[in-house]
Amino acid sequence: MATNSMNLEDIPSESLMSELLRRMKCASKPDKRLILIVAGPPGSGKGTQSPIIKDEYCLCHLATGDMLRAAVAAKTPLGIKAKEAMDKGELVSDDLVVGIIDEAMKKPSCKKGFILDGFPRTVGQAQKLDDMLGKQGVKIDKVLDFAIDDAVLEERITGRWIHPASGRTYHTKFAPPKVPGLDDVTGEPLVQRKDDTAAVLKSRLDAFHKQTQPVIDYYSEKGIVAKLHAEKPQKEVTDEVKKGPPKKLRNSMDFYSCFEYTFGFIVMPLLFLAQISAVVCSSIGDDYDT
Ligand code: ADP
Ligand code: ADP
């Protein structure tokens, strides 16, 4: 029988170490789940900025577009249902996306909170999300509104290149890869999305203005929207994004987290060194005995 379980021995040491360091850093983050929404039209920079926020606050990044594209590529029943609407730049049904988000929020990597990217896209989805979160006793902390003029978006969308495995995004003019057509980290080929054409962008923008702009208005009434200047250069948008989440959630560290953090950074390496010393000394001891 095929198994999905991963053998730790097959994971490169650098990946294991960086995951360990990530967990140590994340232990210092508050246990209250931080829930953020990144909202804005296609090409406004949500996918570019989300990994930065994700790393800063130890969140998971839930992008419905990525999940749906994976389902389409794997030809799952959900993917087969979603494909037609996606090819035309229309929205798929609320029930399909609400179901996948509900499942995804339960992942262990979402323990400290999550960024919703591309969801909710209709007021109906926003109301269903409120119900889901309400049942868990949590609510949305902030909606980051990537406000931008439509005129800028065609150039951004038609120049976008993606590394499918990691979701890393490049742009031929604004964020070119070191070697054209190849991912900077893995050297694997980059691809363009099938719907990243000027023609399909028109329907996607249409759907955004008719169905998703009202979602931003819905959250504005609740007073939780932070408006960003998404047309600015990438680094400046990053600075604005970092100021978005509520201040009390940015740097707080309670006693328990502080203890976990210092334990991780000071005691763990000492234990590791002690173990190495024990191995080295016992082998010297063996040589001496023989
Ligand atoms: P979204 O996820 O909102 O659809 P992306 O983050 O994928 O948008 O960005 C669309 C394209 O624009 C990508 O090719 C990205 O490299 C580029 N891009 C992102 N932010 C900026 C920016 N501030 N200025 C110029 N280009 C940007
Ligand atoms: P964009 O770059 O246009 O923001 P996404 O990657 O978020 O694109 O989504 C791609 C497509 O997936 C959308 O055009 C739509 O067909 C579908 N989709 C993604 N999220 C949703 C959602 N929350 N509700 C309905 N359809 C969605």
CSV table of C-alpha atoms and ligand atoms in Angstrom, one decimal:
chain,number,residue,atom,x,y,z
A,1,MET,CA,0.0,0.0,0.0
A,2,ALA,CA,1.3,3.4,-0.9
A,3,THR,CA,2.0,5.7,2.1
A,4,ASN,CA,2.2,9.5,2.3
A,5,SER,CA,4.4,9.5,5.3
A,6,MET,CA,7.7,11.4,4.9
A,7,ASN,CA,11.1,9.8,5.9
A,8,LEU,CA,13.0,12.4,7.9
A,9,GLU,CA,16.3,10.9,6.7
A,10,ASP,CA,15.4,12.0,3.2
A,11,ILE,CA,15.0,15.7,4.2
A,12,PRO,CA,18.2,17.7,3.7
A,13,SER,CA,19.9,18.8,6.9
A,14,GLU,CA,19.7,22.5,5.9
A,15,SER,CA,15.9,22.2,5.6
A,16,LEU,CA,15.6,20.4,9.0
A,17,MET,CA,17.8,23.1,10.7
A,18,SER,CA,15.9,26.0,9.2
A,19,GLU,CA,12.6,24.4,10.2
A,20,LEU,CA,14.0,23.9,13.7
A,21,LEU,CA,15.1,27.6,13.8
A,22,ARG,CA,11.7,28.6,12.5
A,23,ARG,CA,9.9,26.7,15.2
A,24,MET,CA,12.2,28.2,17.9
A,25,LYS,CA,11.5,31.7,16.6
A,26,CYS,CA,7.7,31.0,16.4
A,27,ALA,CA,7.7,29.8,20.0
A,28,SER,CA,8.1,33.5,21.0
A,29,LYS,CA,4.9,34.4,19.2
A,30,PRO,CA,1.7,34.8,21.2
A,31,ASP,CA,-0.7,31.9,21.2
A,32,LYS,CA,-3.6,34.1,20.2
A,33,ARG,CA,-4.3,33.3,16.6
A,34,LEU,CA,-3.6,36.2,14.3
A,35,ILE,CA,-6.1,36.2,11.4
A,36,LEU,CA,-5.4,38.4,8.5
A,37,ILE,CA,-7.0,38.9,5.1
A,38,VAL,CA,-5.1,40.2,2.1
A,39,ALA,CA,-7.6,41.7,-0.3
A,40,GLY,CA,-7.1,43.4,-3.7
A,41,PRO,CA,-7.4,42.9,-7.4
A,42,PRO,CA,-5.3,40.4,-9.3
A,43,GLY,CA,-1.7,41.6,-9.6
A,44,SER,CA,-1.9,44.0,-6.7
A,45,GLY,CA,0.9,42.1,-4.8
A,46,LYS,CA,-0.9,39.9,-2.3
A,47,GLY,CA,1.0,36.8,-3.2
A,48,THR,CA,4.3,38.7,-3.2
A,49,GLN,CA,3.8,40.2,0.3
A,50,SER,CA,2.0,37.2,2.0
A,51,PRO,CA,5.2,35.1,2.5
A,52,ILE,CA,6.9,38.0,4.2
A,53,ILE,CA,4.0,38.5,6.6
A,54,LYS,CA,3.7,34.7,7.1
A,55,ASP,CA,7.4,34.4,8.2
A,56,GLU,CA,7.2,37.5,10.4
A,57,TYR,CA,4.2,36.3,12.4
A,58,CYS,CA,4.6,32.5,12.0
A,59,LEU,CA,1.3,32.2,10.1
A,60,CYS,CA,0.2,29.8,7.4
A,61,HIS,CA,-0.7,31.3,4.0
A,62,LEU,CA,-4.0,30.0,2.6
A,63,ALA,CA,-4.4,31.1,-1.0
A,64,THR,CA,-7.6,29.7,-2.5
A,65,GLY,CA,-6.4,30.3,-6.1
A,66,ASP,CA,-3.3,28.1,-5.4
A,67,MET,CA,-5.4,25.4,-3.7
A,68,LEU,CA,-7.9,25.4,-6.6
A,69,ARG,CA,-5.1,25.3,-9.2
A,70,ALA,CA,-3.6,22.3,-7.4
A,71,ALA,CA,-7.0,20.6,-7.4
A,72,VAL,CA,-7.4,21.3,-11.2
A,73,ALA,CA,-3.9,19.9,-11.9
A,74,ALA,CA,-4.6,16.8,-9.9
A,75,LYS,CA,-8.0,16.4,-11.6
A,76,THR,CA,-9.8,15.9,-8.3
A,77,PRO,CA,-13.6,16.1,-8.3
A,78,LEU,CA,-13.3,19.6,-6.8
A,79,GLY,CA,-10.8,20.6,-9.5
A,80,ILE,CA,-13.0,19.3,-12.3
A,81,LYS,CA,-15.9,21.4,-11.0
A,82,ALA,CA,-13.8,24.5,-10.6
A,83,LYS,CA,-11.8,24.4,-13.9
A,84,GLU,CA,-14.4,25.9,-16.3
A,85,ALA,CA,-15.1,29.0,-14.2
A,86,MET,CA,-11.4,29.5,-13.5
A,87,ASP,CA,-10.4,29.3,-17.2
A,88,LYS,CA,-12.9,32.1,-17.9
A,89,GLY,CA,-11.8,34.3,-15.0
A,90,GLU,CA,-15.1,33.9,-13.2
A,91,LEU,CA,-15.5,32.9,-9.6
A,92,VAL,CA,-16.2,29.3,-8.6
A,93,SER,CA,-19.1,28.6,-6.3
A,94,ASP,CA,-19.0,29.8,-2.6
A,95,ASP,CA,-19.6,26.2,-1.3
A,96,LEU,CA,-16.5,24.9,-3.0
A,97,VAL,CA,-14.1,27.5,-1.6
A,98,VAL,CA,-15.7,27.6,1.9
A,99,GLY,CA,-15.2,23.9,2.2
A,100,ILE,CA,-11.5,24.0,1.3
A,101,ILE,CA,-10.8,26.9,3.6
A,102,ASP,CA,-12.6,25.3,6.5
A,103,GLU,CA,-10.4,22.2,6.1
A,104,ALA,CA,-7.1,24.1,5.5
A,105,MET,CA,-7.5,26.2,8.7
A,106,LYS,CA,-7.1,23.1,10.8
A,107,LYS,CA,-3.5,22.4,9.6
A,108,PRO,CA,-0.9,22.5,12.4
A,109,SER,CA,1.1,25.2,10.5
A,110,CYS,CA,-2.0,27.5,11.1
A,111,LYS,CA,-1.7,27.2,14.9
A,112,LYS,CA,-0.5,30.8,15.4
A,113,GLY,CA,-2.9,32.1,12.8
A,114,PHE,CA,-3.3,32.5,9.1
A,115,ILE,CA,-3.4,34.8,6.1
A,116,LEU,CA,-6.4,34.4,3.8
A,117,ASP,CA,-5.4,35.3,0.2
A,118,GLY,CA,-8.1,35.4,-2.4
A,119,PHE,CA,-10.8,34.6,0.2
A,120,PRO,CA,-13.5,35.8,0.9
A,121,ARG,CA,-14.3,37.1,-2.5
A,122,THR,CA,-18.0,37.6,-2.1
A,123,VAL,CA,-20.1,39.0,0.8
A,124,GLY,CA,-21.7,35.5,1.1
A,125,GLN,CA,-18.2,34.0,1.6
A,126,ALA,CA,-17.4,36.7,4.2
A,127,GLN,CA,-20.5,36.0,6.2
A,128,LYS,CA,-19.8,32.2,6.1
A,129,LEU,CA,-16.3,32.9,7.3
A,130,ASP,CA,-17.6,35.0,10.2
A,131,ASP,CA,-19.8,32.1,11.2
A,132,MET,CA,-16.9,29.6,11.0
A,133,LEU,CA,-14.6,31.8,13.1
A,134,GLY,CA,-17.4,32.7,15.5
A,135,LYS,CA,-17.9,29.0,16.3
A,136,GLN,CA,-14.1,28.8,17.2
A,137,GLY,CA,-14.4,31.9,19.4
A,138,VAL,CA,-12.0,33.9,17.1
A,139,LYS,CA,-12.4,36.8,14.6
A,140,ILE,CA,-10.5,38.6,11.9
A,141,ASP,CA,-7.9,41.0,13.2
A,142,LYS,CA,-7.1,43.0,10.1
A,143,VAL,CA,-7.9,43.2,6.4
A,144,LEU,CA,-5.0,44.6,4.4
A,145,ASP,CA,-6.5,46.3,1.4
A,146,PHE,CA,-4.0,46.4,-1.6
A,147,ALA,CA,-5.5,49.4,-3.2
A,148,ILE,CA,-4.3,50.1,-6.7
A,149,ASP,CA,-5.4,51.5,-10.0
A,150,ASP,CA,-6.6,49.0,-12.7
A,151,ALA,CA,-4.3,50.6,-15.3
A,152,VAL,CA,-1.2,49.3,-13.6
A,153,LEU,CA,-2.4,45.7,-13.4
A,154,GLU,CA,-2.1,44.5,-17.0
A,155,GLU,CA,1.7,45.0,-17.1
A,156,ARG,CA,2.1,43.2,-13.7
A,157,ILE,CA,-0.1,40.3,-14.7
A,158,THR,CA,1.3,39.6,-18.2
A,159,GLY,CA,4.9,39.8,-16.9
A,160,ARG,CA,4.3,37.5,-13.9
A,161,TRP,CA,6.3,34.2,-13.7
A,162,ILE,CA,5.8,31.6,-11.0
A,163,HIS,CA,7.7,28.8,-9.5
A,164,PRO,CA,4.8,26.3,-9.0
A,165,ALA,CA,6.4,24.2,-6.2
A,166,SER,CA,7.1,27.0,-3.8
A,167,GLY,CA,4.7,29.7,-5.1
A,168,ARG,CA,7.7,32.2,-5.5
A,169,THR,CA,6.7,34.9,-7.9
A,170,TYR,CA,8.9,36.9,-10.3
A,171,HIS,CA,8.3,39.6,-12.9
A,172,THR,CA,10.2,40.1,-16.1
A,173,LYS,CA,10.6,43.8,-15.4
A,174,PHE,CA,9.9,44.5,-11.7
A,175,ALA,CA,11.4,41.3,-10.0
A,176,PRO,CA,13.4,39.4,-12.6
A,177,PRO,CA,14.9,36.0,-11.7
A,178,LYS,CA,18.8,35.8,-11.7
A,179,VAL,CA,18.6,33.5,-14.7
A,180,PRO,CA,15.7,34.2,-17.1
A,181,GLY,CA,13.0,31.5,-16.8
A,182,LEU,CA,14.6,29.8,-13.8
A,183,ASP,CA,13.8,29.8,-10.1
A,184,ASP,CA,16.6,31.5,-8.0
A,185,VAL,CA,16.5,28.9,-5.3
A,186,THR,CA,16.1,25.6,-7.1
A,187,GLY,CA,17.0,26.4,-10.7
A,188,GLU,CA,13.7,24.8,-11.8
A,189,PRO,CA,11.7,26.3,-14.7
A,190,LEU,CA,9.2,29.1,-14.1
A,191,VAL,CA,5.8,29.0,-15.6
A,192,GLN,CA,3.1,31.6,-16.5
A,193,ARG,CA,-0.5,31.1,-15.4
A,194,LYS,CA,-3.0,30.2,-18.1
A,195,ASP,CA,-5.3,32.9,-17.0
A,196,ASP,CA,-2.6,35.6,-16.8
A,197,THR,CA,-3.5,37.2,-20.2
A,198,ALA,CA,-4.9,40.6,-20.9
A,199,ALA,CA,-8.2,39.1,-22.1
A,200,VAL,CA,-8.9,37.0,-19.0
A,201,LEU,CA,-7.7,39.8,-16.7
A,202,LYS,CA,-10.6,41.9,-17.9
A,203,SER,CA,-13.2,39.3,-16.5
A,204,ARG,CA,-11.1,38.9,-13.3
A,205,LEU,CA,-11.1,42.6,-12.7
A,206,ASP,CA,-14.8,42.7,-13.5
A,207,ALA,CA,-15.5,40.0,-10.9
A,208,PHE,CA,-13.3,41.9,-8.5
A,209,HIS,CA,-15.2,45.2,-8.8
A,210,LYS,CA,-18.6,43.6,-8.8
A,211,GLN,CA,-18.2,40.9,-6.2
A,212,THR,CA,-15.0,41.5,-4.1
A,213,GLN,CA,-15.0,45.3,-3.6
A,214,PRO,CA,-18.2,45.0,-1.6
A,215,VAL,CA,-16.3,42.5,0.7
A,216,ILE,CA,-13.8,45.3,1.5
A,217,ASP,CA,-16.7,47.7,2.2
A,218,TYR,CA,-18.2,45.1,4.5
A,219,TYR,CA,-15.0,44.9,6.6
A,220,SER,CA,-14.6,48.7,6.4
A,221,GLU,CA,-17.9,49.1,8.3
A,222,LYS,CA,-16.4,46.9,11.0
A,223,GLY,CA,-13.4,49.2,11.2
A,224,ILE,CA,-10.7,46.6,10.5
A,225,VAL,CA,-9.4,47.6,7.1
A,226,ALA,CA,-5.8,49.0,6.7
A,227,LYS,CA,-5.4,50.6,3.3
A,228,LEU,CA,-2.1,50.1,1.5
A,229,HIS,CA,-0.6,52.0,-1.4
A,230,ALA,CA,0.0,48.9,-3.5
A,231,GLU,CA,1.2,50.8,-6.6
A,232,LYS,CA,4.4,51.7,-4.8
A,233,PRO,CA,7.7,49.7,-5.3
A,234,GLN,CA,7.7,46.3,-3.6
A,235,LYS,CA,9.9,47.3,-0.6
A,236,GLU,CA,7.8,50.3,0.3
A,237,VAL,CA,4.7,48.1,0.2
A,238,THR,CA,6.4,45.7,2.5
A,239,ASP,CA,7.1,48.5,5.0
A,240,GLU,CA,3.4,49.4,5.0
A,241,VAL,CA,2.3,45.8,5.3
A,242,LYS,CA,4.4,45.3,8.4
A,243,LYS,CA,2.6,48.1,10.1
A,244,GLY,CA,-0.8,46.5,9.2
A,245,PRO,CA,-1.4,44.0,12.0
A,246,PRO,CA,-2.6,45.3,15.3
A,247,LYS,CA,0.3,46.6,17.4
A,248,LYS,CA,-0.4,44.4,20.4
A,249,LEU,CA,0.1,41.3,18.2
A,250,ARG,CA,3.4,42.3,16.7
A,251,ASN,CA,6.0,41.8,19.3
A,252,SER,CA,4.4,40.6,22.5
A,253,MET,CA,6.2,37.8,24.4
A,254,ASP,CA,4.8,36.3,27.6
A,255,PHE,CA,6.8,34.6,30.3
A,256,TYR,CA,6.2,31.1,29.0
A,257,SER,CA,7.1,31.9,25.4
A,258,CYS,CA,10.2,33.8,26.6
A,259,PHE,CA,11.2,30.7,28.5
A,260,GLU,CA,10.6,28.4,25.5
A,261,TYR,CA,12.6,30.8,23.3
A,262,THR,CA,15.6,31.1,25.5
A,263,PHE,CA,15.5,27.3,26.2
A,264,GLY,CA,15.6,26.7,22.5
A,265,PHE,CA,18.4,29.0,21.7
A,266,ILE,CA,20.7,28.4,24.8
A,267,VAL,CA,20.0,25.0,26.2
A,268,MET,CA,19.4,23.0,23.1
A,269,PRO,CA,22.8,23.8,21.4
A,270,LEU,CA,24.4,23.0,24.8
A,271,LEU,CA,22.7,19.6,24.9
A,272,PHE,CA,23.7,19.0,21.4
A,273,LEU,CA,27.4,19.8,22.2
A,274,ALA,CA,27.2,17.6,25.3
A,275,GLN,CA,26.0,14.7,23.1
A,276,ILE,CA,28.9,15.2,20.6
A,277,SER,CA,31.4,15.4,23.5
A,278,ALA,CA,30.0,12.2,24.9
A,279,VAL,CA,30.4,10.4,21.5
A,280,VAL,CA,33.9,11.7,20.9
A,281,CYS,CA,35.1,11.0,24.5
A,282,SER,CA,33.6,7.5,24.5
A,283,SER,CA,35.4,6.6,21.3
A,284,ILE,CA,38.7,7.9,22.8
A,285,GLY,CA,37.9,5.8,25.8
A,286,ASP,CA,37.5,2.8,23.6
A,287,ASP,CA,40.9,3.4,21.9
A,288,TYR,CA,42.5,3.7,25.4
A,289,ASP,CA,41.0,0.4,26.5
A,290,THR,CA,42.1,-1.6,23.5
B,1,ADP,P1,-1.5,39.0,-6.6
B,1,ADP,O1,-1.2,37.8,-5.7
B,1,ADP,O2,-2.2,40.1,-5.9
B,1,ADP,O3,-2.3,38.5,-7.8
B,1,ADP,P2,1.4,39.1,-7.1
B,1,ADP,O4,1.9,39.3,-5.8
B,1,ADP,O5,1.5,37.7,-7.8
B,1,ADP,O6,-0.2,39.6,-7.2
B,1,ADP,O7,2.1,40.2,-8.1
B,1,ADP,C1,1.8,40.3,-9.5
B,1,ADP,C2,3.1,40.5,-10.2
B,1,ADP,O8,3.5,41.9,-9.9
B,1,ADP,C3,4.2,39.6,-9.9
B,1,ADP,O9,4.9,39.3,-11.1
B,1,ADP,C4,5.1,40.4,-8.9
B,1,ADP,O10,6.5,40.1,-9.0
B,1,ADP,C5,4.8,41.8,-9.3
B,1,ADP,N1,4.8,42.8,-8.2
B,1,ADP,C6,4.3,42.5,-7.0
B,1,ADP,N2,4.4,43.6,-6.2
B,1,ADP,C7,4.9,44.6,-7.0
B,1,ADP,C8,5.2,46.0,-6.8
B,1,ADP,N3,5.0,46.6,-5.6
B,1,ADP,N4,5.7,46.7,-7.8
B,1,ADP,C9,5.9,46.1,-9.0
B,1,ADP,N5,5.6,44.8,-9.3
B,1,ADP,C10,5.1,44.1,-8.3
B,2,ADP,P1,-6.1,36.4,-8.8
B,2,ADP,O1,-4.7,36.5,-9.2
B,2,ADP,O2,-7.1,36.7,-9.9
B,2,ADP,O3,-6.4,37.1,-7.6
B,2,ADP,P2,-6.3,33.7,-7.7
B,2,ADP,O4,-5.1,32.9,-7.8
B,2,ADP,O5,-6.7,34.2,-6.3
B,2,ADP,O6,-6.3,34.9,-8.8
B,2,ADP,O7,-7.6,32.9,-8.2
B,2,ADP,C1,-7.6,32.3,-9.5
B,2,ADP,C2,-9.0,31.9,-9.8
B,2,ADP,O8,-9.5,30.9,-8.8
B,2,ADP,C3,-10.1,33.0,-9.7
B,2,ADP,O9,-10.1,33.7,-11.0
B,2,ADP,C4,-11.4,32.2,-9.5
B,2,ADP,O10,-11.8,31.6,-10.6
B,2,ADP,C5,-10.9,31.1,-8.5
B,2,ADP,N1,-11.0,31.5,-7.1
B,2,ADP,C6,-10.0,31.7,-6.2
B,2,ADP,N2,-10.4,32.1,-5.0
B,2,ADP,C7,-11.8,32.1,-5.1
B,2,ADP,C8,-12.8,32.4,-4.2
B,2,ADP,N3,-12.6,32.7,-2.9
B,2,ADP,N4,-14.1,32.3,-4.6
B,2,ADP,C9,-14.4,31.9,-5.9
B,2,ADP,N5,-13.4,31.7,-6.8
B,2,ADP,C10,-12.1,31.7,-6.4
